[in-house]
Each structure stands twice: as structure tokens, then as C-alpha cells.
Amino acid sequence: MNVIEIKDLTKNYRKSRGIIDVNLNIEEGEIFGFIGPNGAGKSTTIRTLLGLIYPSKGTATIFGKNCIEHPDIRKELGYLPSEVFYYDNMRVIDLLKYSASFYKKDCTKRINELAEIMDLDLKKKIDDLSFGNKKKVGIVQGLLHEPKLIILDEPTSGLDPLMQQKFFDLIAQENRKGATVFFSSHILSEVQKMCSRVAFIKEGKIIKTEKMSTLQENSYKRFSIEAKSAINKEAFNMNGVSSFELKNNTANFIFKGNINSIMKKISEIELRNISIEEPDLEEIFMHYYAKED
Amino acid sequence: MNMFLYEMKSLRKSMIIWTLSMLGLAALYLSIYPSMAKDAEDFKKLLESYPEAIRAMLGINLDYIASLLGFYSMIFSFIILCGAIQAMNLGVSILSKESRERTADFLLVKPVSRTAIVSAKLLSALTTVVITNILFISLTTLMANIAKTEDFSVKLFIMINLTMFFVQIIFIAIGMVVSVFFKKIKNVLPISLGFVFGFYMIGALLVTDSSDKVERILSPFKYFDITYIIQKGNYEPLYLIIGAAIVIVSVSVSYIIYNKKDIHAVS
């Protein structure tokens, strides 16, 4: 069963581009990554799912019901925005109780559990909390009603690495209990850790939806080498090398495939300097999908 | 119900401040009534020297000014101005505060329809002015009884006071419909003061006597002519209907627009 179905979803803004013909299906129980650079349309897609903005064309359904027409589907939905803002003059516990009052079930136990995991002081005023602590309130607030669908929009910004880990553990736990997770991010490594499938969005369009396992088979590295003498371009004319740029004694390229073969090739050169990096996200998928377009 | 209670709690403080200010204003003016009533003739002469237009603008009617109701109706035009600002503030802020305080992403993601949100907020704004008016009317009636030099009609006194309630309802509705057309309102006060004083000035400048001029329709402040109420003992039905029509149209439009509105991300 598909928990989320997005069909030909289009949103035009007067000034800026929104999203164009987005199609996505997210199955029950999976953790689905939604990856793209800032401004690609991730938030627009999510806000349509949440019923916050209205599509110009197409439909979005959650649990088979239209997101716009059925506000009650949001009973089973937990949302964590990238930036959290709450009523400042409230205490944390009051806000969480107010939040819980919308779901018509007793969430007190779960609130306490979550607060303990996230190390959150419930008695503090929201006003006095740091950005990271406000984020924790957001996490507890999004999960306190044990939703069947969790939507995360750039969830880790503002959390320290330790809390990020706790947060991911928490999401994984919810997932094991049966929750479907829709995880939007611009950080590939984050998504790589968690997700079973991933969709890339760029300039408002879905470029590709892919299984994570397929992506991981292809490990990409960006090489920069500086040699003592001129580099022979022909030497690097091998399988897996692409975006080759040669400038005097320095060469830049992306390599995909068995690392050993390229290392052997490089070892034949007298080097002055070398760096091997993870290419950034956009580089990978732009490069990866350029051929298929 | 939870939204309504939450709103009432957050409105409580400002409601108390507004009510106390208006009561203070009324108390201040009513406290000078006994001494004024003593020198009523001199006071009348003084006011007679004002041009008629100014008198009409200030709501002064020479025939009644020396009576408690006449005096009260003069000062009441300032109190009603306060009441209108309170109501307009409520109307403009009640929906727009979610965007202003960036809490829209919290509330609108809850499993409630936009219609339910507007209803809860509208109801809390209305409850606020109802409470304000109950306190205001009962306490000013008490004050008037202390300040009186001779008996006055309590029924008329309450009827005069009730015009503030009607004006407030109209301004809540106007405020609400104005606010839904803005993407985000950074500051409520300039908008509400602008509208309220705008209507007040239109009323004061266009309607210089209390005759049946069509211009009255342009300013809610002129829908309830207090001299008329004192003379006839009831409200003008035409303007009650116009007021009701403004409220119904404004509220309906607010519901429709808010239901179709895109709620954009914070930035």
C-alpha cells in the first residue's frame, strides 16, 4: 500500500519557480529520502502534503485521502520542520500538552519518554531555550502522538552530532514499529544512512527515484592530483574516469569503480600533491544522470 | 475547544488592560459631571460659542448636554474610539498572529480544518469583547449612579453603552477580513489605528449633523446616533441592518479566503 501518492503535482509561484509535475509513491513502512539542493522544491512538496499550500495542478494523497480535503488524515502524521517556532510565553510541557490535545489521546507517557531520550527540560519556558533545544521540542512535538507517517524537513540542522545520532535512532525505532518516514534533506550522507529509497529533486523536477542499494554500489570519488611533470591525458582514458580536467601539471576528475585500479594508475606518476574527496551531492547525481537524459 | 481556550488565555492580559483603560476614562469623565451639572448654564454658553460643525463632530447636543445621558454621550465618543481600536486589533491579529509569530507550521499541521481554526479564533475574539462589555456596562452603570445629580434612565444608559458592543463587532469583522488579504502582517497597530482613525475622520468630516445623510454609511461610528437613541428609545433599524450585513459579508469572505490561502514557509 502506498502511504503517500503524489501525482503530477505542480505549484506555480508568481515570482519564483515552484515544482513541476512531481510524481512520487511512498510505500508503507519505508524510509524514503528526498534529496535536493536548497530551493529545489523540497519544502514546496512537503507543504502541499501538509495541506499548507494548494497545488496549481495535480494531487497529493496520504493514506489514500486527498491532503487538502481531509484535514483529519493529519491525525496520523507527525511533522518536524527545519526551523521550529512556538508560542514563546509557554512552558515546554504546556506546549506539548496543547499539541497533544489535538489528537484526542493520552500522550503524557510518550511525552515523558521522548523528553528523557532527547534530554529535554519540560519545565523551561520556550523563550529561554537555545536553538538546539527548541529543535528538541519540535522532535518531541512531532512524535508524541505516535504517528504512522513522519515527515522530516531538514531535521538535523541545529542538533549536535550526539543528538543527531539519538534522533536517528529514534526515527529508526519508530520505523521498526511500523511508521513510514519521509525524509527531506540536502545532505546525502544523512540520507544514505537511513533510507531505503531516495528521490532527487532539482529545479522543481524529480530527476530520479532510486533504491539506495543501487546508489551505494557506485562509490564516487573526486580526485585532484598535482604531478611534478606534465600529466598525460591518455593515461587516464580508462573506464570510470569522467569530468577529466587537465591544467598543466594538475588534473581533476571523478572516478567511479574499483579504487585499486585508479590507485595503481596514479602510483605510476611522480606526485607533488593529491586529494581524494567525496564529491558533493549535486556533482554525483548531475554526473550520474547526465548520461541517461 | 482546545484552540478556543488557548486563544482566550493568550488574549486575557490585553483584554484586562483595555477594559481597565476604558473604565478609567469613563470614571475620569463621570467624576467631573457633578461639578459640571452645577454650572450647567455656563457650560452650555461655552459650548454654544463653538461652531455648530465642531459640536456635531464631537457629538455635542446642547439640549441634552447638561443631563447625565447627554454628558455621557459626549464623552462616550472617545470611549467608543478606544473600543473600536481594541476590536480592530483583535480582528487583525487573531488570524495573522500565526504567521507573524511563525507558529502557523504548528497549528495548521494539526488535524483540524482551517474553518475550525477561524471559528475558534473568531469565537474567542467575540467572547473577549462580550466580557469587556459586560464589565464595562455594569461598572459604568454603577459609576453613573454615583455621579448622578438627578435620576436618569438606566435603560437608555445601557442602550448607549451597547452601541460600543455593536461597533466592536463590526470592527472585529473588518479587521479579520483585512488581515486575510495580507501574506504576513509584521505590525498590527499601524493597520488597526489607520483603519479606525480613518473611519473616525470620515465620520467626523462628512457627517456634520445627525440628519439622515447617506454618508453615514461610510463610517461605522455614525451608525448609532446617540441623540436619536435618547429621543426615540431605540436604534435605527436601517443601520442595524447595514452593520449586520458588513459583519456577515466580512466574516464569510474571511472564511473563504483563509481556507484557500497558501501558508508559506518562515523566512
mmCIF file with all atom_site columns, N, CA and C in Angstrom, chain B residues 104-153:
data_model
loop_
_atom_site.group_PDB
_atom_site.id
_atom_site.type_symbol
_atom_site.label_atom_id
_atom_site.label_alt_id
_atom_site.label_comp_id
_atom_site.label_asym_id
_atom_site.label_entity_id
_atom_site.label_seq_id
_atom_site.pdbx_PDB_ins_code
_atom_site.Cartn_x
_atom_site.Cartn_y
_atom_site.Cartn_z
_atom_site.occupancy
_atom_site.B_iso_or_equiv
_atom_site.pdbx_formal_charge
_atom_site.auth_seq_id
_atom_site.auth_comp_id
_atom_site.auth_asym_id
_atom_site.auth_atom_id
_atom_site.pdbx_PDB_model_num
ATOM 1   N N  . ALA B 1 104 ? 2.392   29.143 12.449 1.00 0.00 ? 104 ALA B N  1
ATOM 2   C CA . ALA B 1 104 ? 1.425   28.547 11.526 1.00 0.00 ? 104 ALA B CA 1
ATOM 3   C C  . ALA B 1 104 ? 1.773   27.091 11.232 1.00 0.00 ? 104 ALA B C  1
ATOM 4   N N  . ASP B 1 105 ? 3.078   26.810 11.137 1.00 0.00 ? 105 ASP B N  1
ATOM 5   C CA . ASP B 1 105 ? 3.501   25.441 10.855 1.00 0.00 ? 105 ASP B CA 1
ATOM 6   C C  . ASP B 1 105 ? 3.164   24.493 11.997 1.00 0.00 ? 105 ASP B C  1
ATOM 7   N N  . PHE B 1 106 ? 2.918   25.044 13.154 1.00 0.00 ? 106 PHE B N  1
ATOM 8   C CA . PHE B 1 106 ? 2.486   24.198 14.275 1.00 0.00 ? 106 PHE B CA 1
ATOM 9   C C  . PHE B 1 106 ? 0.981   23.952 14.182 1.00 0.00 ? 106 PHE B C  1
ATOM 10  N N  . LEU B 1 107 ? 0.228   25.024 14.157 1.00 0.00 ? 107 LEU B N  1
ATOM 11  C CA . LEU B 1 107 ? -1.229  24.904 14.268 1.00 0.00 ? 107 LEU B CA 1
ATOM 12  C C  . LEU B 1 107 ? -1.866  24.296 13.020 1.00 0.00 ? 107 LEU B C  1
ATOM 13  N N  . LEU B 1 108 ? -1.422  24.731 11.857 1.00 0.00 ? 108 LEU B N  1
ATOM 14  C CA . LEU B 1 108 ? -2.112  24.315 10.638 1.00 0.00 ? 108 LEU B CA 1
ATOM 15  C C  . LEU B 1 108 ? -1.752  22.906 10.186 1.00 0.00 ? 108 LEU B C  1
ATOM 16  N N  . VAL B 1 109 ? -0.796  22.286 10.890 1.00 0.00 ? 109 VAL B N  1
ATOM 17  C CA . VAL B 1 109 ? -0.450  20.907 10.569 1.00 0.00 ? 109 VAL B CA 1
ATOM 18  C C  . VAL B 1 109 ? -1.216  19.951 11.493 1.00 0.00 ? 109 VAL B C  1
ATOM 19  N N  . LYS B 1 110 ? -1.910  20.535 12.453 1.00 0.00 ? 110 LYS B N  1
ATOM 20  C CA . LYS B 1 110 ? -2.731  19.716 13.337 1.00 0.00 ? 110 LYS B CA 1
ATOM 21  C C  . LYS B 1 110 ? -3.974  19.223 12.573 1.00 0.00 ? 110 LYS B C  1
ATOM 22  N N  . PRO B 1 111 ? -4.559  18.121 13.052 1.00 0.00 ? 111 PRO B N  1
ATOM 23  C CA . PRO B 1 111 ? -5.704  17.572 12.316 1.00 0.00 ? 111 PRO B CA 1
ATOM 24  C C  . PRO B 1 111 ? -6.985  18.377 12.503 1.00 0.00 ? 111 PRO B C  1
ATOM 25  N N  . VAL B 1 112 ? -6.942  19.643 12.152 1.00 0.00 ? 112 VAL B N  1
ATOM 26  C CA . VAL B 1 112 ? -8.137  20.480 12.219 1.00 0.00 ? 112 VAL B CA 1
ATOM 27  C C  . VAL B 1 112 ? -8.259  21.246 10.904 1.00 0.00 ? 112 VAL B C  1
ATOM 28  N N  . SER B 1 113 ? -9.490  21.507 10.523 1.00 0.00 ? 113 SER B N  1
ATOM 29  C CA . SER B 1 113 ? -9.693  22.234 9.279  1.00 0.00 ? 113 SER B CA 1
ATOM 30  C C  . SER B 1 113 ? -9.445  23.717 9.512  1.00 0.00 ? 113 SER B C  1
ATOM 31  N N  . ARG B 1 114 ? -9.183  24.408 8.433  1.00 0.00 ? 114 ARG B N  1
ATOM 32  C CA . ARG B 1 114 ? -8.990  25.859 8.539  1.00 0.00 ? 114 ARG B CA 1
ATOM 33  C C  . ARG B 1 114 ? -10.270 26.506 9.063  1.00 0.00 ? 114 ARG B C  1
ATOM 34  N N  . THR B 1 115 ? -11.412 25.964 8.637  1.00 0.00 ? 115 THR B N  1
ATOM 35  C CA . THR B 1 115 ? -12.690 26.508 9.094  1.00 0.00 ? 115 THR B CA 1
ATOM 36  C C  . THR B 1 115 ? -12.784 26.438 10.616 1.00 0.00 ? 115 THR B C  1
ATOM 37  N N  . ALA B 1 116 ? -12.356 25.304 11.170 1.00 0.00 ? 116 ALA B N  1
ATOM 38  C CA . ALA B 1 116 ? -12.407 25.163 12.628 1.00 0.00 ? 116 ALA B CA 1
ATOM 39  C C  . ALA B 1 116 ? -11.472 26.159 13.305 1.00 0.00 ? 116 ALA B C  1
ATOM 40  N N  . ILE B 1 117 ? -10.344 26.414 12.686 1.00 0.00 ? 117 ILE B N  1
ATOM 41  C CA . ILE B 1 117 ? -9.388  27.378 13.254 1.00 0.00 ? 117 ILE B CA 1
ATOM 42  C C  . ILE B 1 117 ? -10.003 28.777 13.264 1.00 0.00 ? 117 ILE B C  1
ATOM 43  N N  . VAL B 1 118 ? -10.572 29.174 12.111 1.00 0.00 ? 118 VAL B N  1
ATOM 44  C CA . VAL B 1 118 ? -11.182 30.509 12.034 1.00 0.00 ? 118 VAL B CA 1
ATOM 45  C C  . VAL B 1 118 ? -12.314 30.615 13.053 1.00 0.00 ? 118 VAL B C  1
ATOM 46  N N  . SER B 1 119 ? -13.132 29.567 13.169 1.00 0.00 ? 119 SER B N  1
ATOM 47  C CA . SER B 1 119 ? -14.260 29.613 14.102 1.00 0.00 ? 119 SER B CA 1
ATOM 48  C C  . SER B 1 119 ? -13.784 29.785 15.539 1.00 0.00 ? 119 SER B C  1
ATOM 49  N N  . ALA B 1 120 ? -12.774 29.003 15.928 1.00 0.00 ? 120 ALA B N  1
ATOM 50  C CA . ALA B 1 120 ? -12.281 29.088 17.302 1.00 0.00 ? 120 ALA B CA 1
ATOM 51  C C  . ALA B 1 120 ? -11.736 30.479 17.598 1.00 0.00 ? 120 ALA B C  1
ATOM 52  N N  . LYS B 1 121 ? -11.026 31.023 16.618 1.00 0.00 ? 121 LYS B N  1
ATOM 53  C CA . LYS B 1 121 ? -10.403 32.326 16.830 1.00 0.00 ? 121 LYS B CA 1
ATOM 54  C C  . LYS B 1 121 ? -11.447 33.445 16.832 1.00 0.00 ? 121 LYS B C  1
ATOM 55  N N  . LEU B 1 122 ? -12.400 33.339 15.920 1.00 0.00 ? 122 LEU B N  1
ATOM 56  C CA . LEU B 1 122 ? -13.465 34.343 15.876 1.00 0.00 ? 122 LEU B CA 1
ATOM 57  C C  . LEU B 1 122 ? -14.262 34.323 17.178 1.00 0.00 ? 122 LEU B C  1
ATOM 58  N N  . LEU B 1 123 ? -14.564 33.117 17.620 1.00 0.00 ? 123 LEU B N  1
ATOM 59  C CA . LEU B 1 123 ? -15.341 32.978 18.851 1.00 0.00 ? 123 LEU B CA 1
ATOM 60  C C  . LEU B 1 123 ? -14.583 33.567 20.045 1.00 0.00 ? 123 LEU B C  1
ATOM 61  N N  . SER B 1 124 ? -13.275 33.365 20.078 1.00 0.00 ? 124 SER B N  1
ATOM 62  C CA . SER B 1 124 ? -12.507 33.900 21.204 1.00 0.00 ? 124 SER B CA 1
ATOM 63  C C  . SER B 1 124 ? -12.462 35.428 21.149 1.00 0.00 ? 124 SER B C  1
ATOM 64  N N  . ALA B 1 125 ? -12.383 35.991 19.938 1.00 0.00 ? 125 ALA B N  1
ATOM 65  C CA . ALA B 1 125 ? -12.401 37.452 19.821 1.00 0.00 ? 125 ALA B CA 1
ATOM 66  C C  . ALA B 1 125 ? -13.754 37.996 20.274 1.00 0.00 ? 125 ALA B C  1
ATOM 67  N N  . LEU B 1 126 ? -14.821 37.326 19.860 1.00 0.00 ? 126 LEU B N  1
ATOM 68  C CA . LEU B 1 126 ? -16.156 37.772 20.257 1.00 0.00 ? 126 LEU B CA 1
ATOM 69  C C  . LEU B 1 126 ? -16.341 37.665 21.770 1.00 0.00 ? 126 LEU B C  1
ATOM 70  N N  . THR B 1 127 ? -15.883 36.536 22.323 1.00 0.00 ? 127 THR B N  1
ATOM 71  C CA . THR B 1 127 ? -16.006 36.361 23.774 1.00 0.00 ? 127 THR B CA 1
ATOM 72  C C  . THR B 1 127 ? -15.259 37.470 24.513 1.00 0.00 ? 127 THR B C  1
ATOM 73  N N  . THR B 1 128 ? -14.095 37.818 23.983 1.00 0.00 ? 128 THR B N  1
ATOM 74  C CA . THR B 1 128 ? -13.323 38.889 24.615 1.00 0.00 ? 128 THR B CA 1
ATOM 75  C C  . THR B 1 128 ? -14.113 40.191 24.668 1.00 0.00 ? 128 THR B C  1
ATOM 76  N N  . VAL B 1 129 ? -14.748 40.573 23.547 1.00 0.00 ? 129 VAL B N  1
ATOM 77  C CA . VAL B 1 129 ? -15.487 41.839 23.604 1.00 0.00 ? 129 VAL B CA 1
ATOM 78  C C  . VAL B 1 129 ? -16.765 41.698 24.429 1.00 0.00 ? 129 VAL B C  1
ATOM 79  N N  . VAL B 1 130 ? -17.347 40.516 24.448 1.00 0.00 ? 130 VAL B N  1
ATOM 80  C CA . VAL B 1 130 ? -18.533 40.337 25.306 1.00 0.00 ? 130 VAL B CA 1
ATOM 81  C C  . VAL B 1 130 ? -18.151 40.550 26.772 1.00 0.00 ? 130 VAL B C  1
ATOM 82  N N  . ILE B 1 131 ? -17.048 39.939 27.182 1.00 0.00 ? 131 ILE B N  1
ATOM 83  C CA . ILE B 1 131 ? -16.612 40.109 28.577 1.00 0.00 ? 131 ILE B CA 1
ATOM 84  C C  . ILE B 1 131 ? -16.271 41.572 28.852 1.00 0.00 ? 131 ILE B C  1
ATOM 85  N N  . THR B 1 132 ? -15.535 42.170 27.925 1.00 0.00 ? 132 THR B N  1
ATOM 86  C CA . THR B 1 132 ? -15.195 43.591 28.069 1.00 0.00 ? 132 THR B CA 1
ATOM 87  C C  . THR B 1 132 ? -16.459 44.421 28.281 1.00 0.00 ? 132 THR B C  1
ATOM 88  N N  . ASN B 1 133 ? -17.471 44.155 27.464 1.00 0.00 ? 133 ASN B N  1
ATOM 89  C CA . ASN B 1 133 ? -18.682 44.968 27.549 1.00 0.00 ? 133 ASN B CA 1
ATOM 90  C C  . ASN B 1 133 ? -19.500 44.702 28.806 1.00 0.00 ? 133 ASN B C  1
ATOM 91  N N  . ILE B 1 134 ? -19.542 43.446 29.220 1.00 0.00 ? 134 ILE B N  1
ATOM 92  C CA . ILE B 1 134 ? -20.275 43.154 30.465 1.00 0.00 ? 134 ILE B CA 1
ATOM 93  C C  . ILE B 1 134 ? -19.640 43.913 31.622 1.00 0.00 ? 134 ILE B C  1
ATOM 94  N N  . LEU B 1 135 ? -18.311 43.839 31.707 1.00 0.00 ? 135 LEU B N  1
ATOM 95  C CA . LEU B 1 135 ? -17.615 44.552 32.778 1.00 0.00 ? 135 LEU B CA 1
ATOM 96  C C  . LEU B 1 135 ? -17.813 46.049 32.641 1.00 0.00 ? 135 LEU B C  1
ATOM 97  N N  . PHE B 1 136 ? -17.657 46.536 31.414 1.00 0.00 ? 136 PHE B N  1
ATOM 98  C CA . PHE B 1 136 ? -17.728 47.979 31.196 1.00 0.00 ? 136 PHE B CA 1
ATOM 99  C C  . PHE B 1 136 ? -19.117 48.518 31.512 1.00 0.00 ? 136 PHE B C  1
ATOM 100 N N  . ILE B 1 137 ? -20.135 47.846 30.993 1.00 0.00 ? 137 ILE B N  1
ATOM 101 C CA . ILE B 1 137 ? -21.502 48.359 31.180 1.00 0.00 ? 137 ILE B CA 1
ATOM 102 C C  . ILE B 1 137 ? -21.908 48.289 32.649 1.00 0.00 ? 137 ILE B C  1
ATOM 103 N N  . SER B 1 138 ? -21.619 47.169 33.312 1.00 0.00 ? 138 SER B N  1
ATOM 104 C CA . SER B 1 138 ? -22.062 47.079 34.705 1.00 0.00 ? 138 SER B CA 1
ATOM 105 C C  . SER B 1 138 ? -21.328 48.084 35.588 1.00 0.00 ? 138 SER B C  1
ATOM 106 N N  . LEU B 1 139 ? -20.029 48.248 35.359 1.00 0.00 ? 139 LEU B N  1
ATOM 107 C CA . LEU B 1 139 ? -19.287 49.166 36.228 1.00 0.00 ? 139 LEU B CA 1
ATOM 108 C C  . LEU B 1 139 ? -19.583 50.636 35.917 1.00 0.00 ? 139 LEU B C  1
ATOM 109 N N  . THR B 1 140 ? -19.796 50.979 34.629 1.00 0.00 ? 140 THR B N  1
ATOM 110 C CA . THR B 1 140 ? -20.125 52.386 34.343 1.00 0.00 ? 140 THR B CA 1
ATOM 111 C C  . THR B 1 140 ? -21.536 52.711 34.844 1.00 0.00 ? 140 THR B C  1
ATOM 112 N N  . THR B 1 141 ? -22.445 51.737 34.816 1.00 0.00 ? 141 THR B N  1
ATOM 113 C CA . THR B 1 141 ? -23.783 51.987 35.354 1.00 0.00 ? 141 THR B CA 1
ATOM 114 C C  . THR B 1 141 ? -23.685 52.311 36.852 1.00 0.00 ? 141 THR B C  1
ATOM 115 N N  . LEU B 1 142 ? -22.825 51.569 37.505 1.00 0.00 ? 142 LEU B N  1
ATOM 116 C CA . LEU B 1 142 ? -22.572 51.830 38.915 1.00 0.00 ? 142 LEU B CA 1
ATOM 117 C C  . LEU B 1 142 ? -22.002 53.236 39.124 1.00 0.00 ? 142 LEU B C  1
ATOM 118 N N  . MET B 1 143 ? -21.027 53.582 38.305 1.00 0.00 ? 143 MET B N  1
ATOM 119 C CA . MET B 1 143 ? -20.401 54.906 38.399 1.00 0.00 ? 143 MET B CA 1
ATOM 120 C C  . MET B 1 143 ? -21.421 56.006 38.139 1.00 0.00 ? 143 MET B C  1
ATOM 121 N N  . ALA B 1 144 ? -22.242 55.804 37.107 1.00 0.00 ? 144 ALA B N  1
ATOM 122 C CA . ALA B 1 144 ? -23.224 56.826 36.750 1.00 0.00 ? 144 ALA B CA 1
ATOM 123 C C  . ALA B 1 144 ? -24.186 57.058 37.902 1.00 0.00 ? 144 ALA B C  1
ATOM 124 N N  . ASN B 1 145 ? -24.532 55.977 38.607 1.00 0.00 ? 145 ASN B N  1
ATOM 125 C CA . ASN B 1 145 ? -25.430 56.113 39.747 1.00 0.00 ? 145 ASN B CA 1
ATOM 126 C C  . ASN B 1 145 ? -24.789 56.893 40.886 1.00 0.00 ? 145 ASN B C  1
ATOM 127 N N  . ILE B 1 146 ? -23.463 56.784 40.974 1.00 0.00 ? 146 ILE B N  1
ATOM 128 C CA . ILE B 1 146 ? -22.764 57.564 41.999 1.00 0.00 ? 146 ILE B CA 1
ATOM 129 C C  . ILE B 1 146 ? -22.678 59.036 41.571 1.00 0.00 ? 146 ILE B C  1
ATOM 130 N N  . ALA B 1 147 ? -22.448 59.273 40.283 1.00 0.00 ? 147 ALA B N  1
ATOM 131 C CA . ALA B 1 147 ? -22.202 60.637 39.798 1.00 0.00 ? 147 ALA B CA 1
ATOM 132 C C  . ALA B 1 147 ? -23.482 61.429 39.567 1.00 0.00 ? 147 ALA B C  1
ATOM 133 N N  . LYS B 1 148 ? -24.620 60.738 39.512 1.00 0.00 ? 148 LYS B N  1
ATOM 134 C CA . LYS B 1 148 ? -25.852 61.404 39.086 1.00 0.00 ? 148 LYS B CA 1
ATOM 135 C C  . LYS B 1 148 ? -26.275 62.515 40.064 1.00 0.00 ? 148 LYS B C  1
ATOM 136 N N  . THR B 1 149 ? -26.887 63.558 39.462 1.00 0.00 ? 149 THR B N  1
ATOM 137 C CA . THR B 1 149 ? -27.441 64.622 40.301 1.00 0.00 ? 149 THR B CA 1
ATOM 138 C C  . THR B 1 149 ? -28.960 64.489 40.346 1.00 0.00 ? 149 THR B C  1
ATOM 139 N N  . GLU B 1 150 ? -29.523 63.874 39.320 1.00 0.00 ? 150 GLU B N  1
ATOM 140 C CA . GLU B 1 150 ? -30.932 63.512 39.357 1.00 0.00 ? 150 GLU B CA 1
ATOM 141 C C  . GLU B 1 150 ? -31.101 62.171 38.651 1.00 0.00 ? 150 GLU B C  1
ATOM 142 N N  . ASP B 1 151 ? -32.264 61.563 38.755 1.00 0.00 ? 151 ASP B N  1
ATOM 143 C CA . ASP B 1 151 ? -32.453 60.232 38.186 1.00 0.00 ? 151 ASP B CA 1
ATOM 144 C C  . ASP B 1 151 ? -32.317 60.247 36.659 1.00 0.00 ? 151 ASP B C  1
ATOM 145 N N  . PHE B 1 152 ? -31.818 59.147 36.145 1.00 0.00 ? 152 PHE B N  1
ATOM 146 C CA . PHE B 1 152 ? -31.700 59.010 34.687 1.00 0.00 ? 152 PHE B CA 1
ATOM 147 C C  . PHE B 1 152 ? -32.184 57.622 34.293 1.00 0.00 ? 152 PHE B C  1
ATOM 148 N N  . SER B 1 153 ? -32.450 57.464 32.990 1.00 0.00 ? 153 SER B N  1
ATOM 149 C CA . SER B 1 153 ? -32.950 56.175 32.523 1.00 0.00 ? 153 SER B CA 1
ATOM 150 C C  . SER B 1 153 ? -31.805 55.181 32.368 1.00 0.00 ? 153 SER B C  1
#
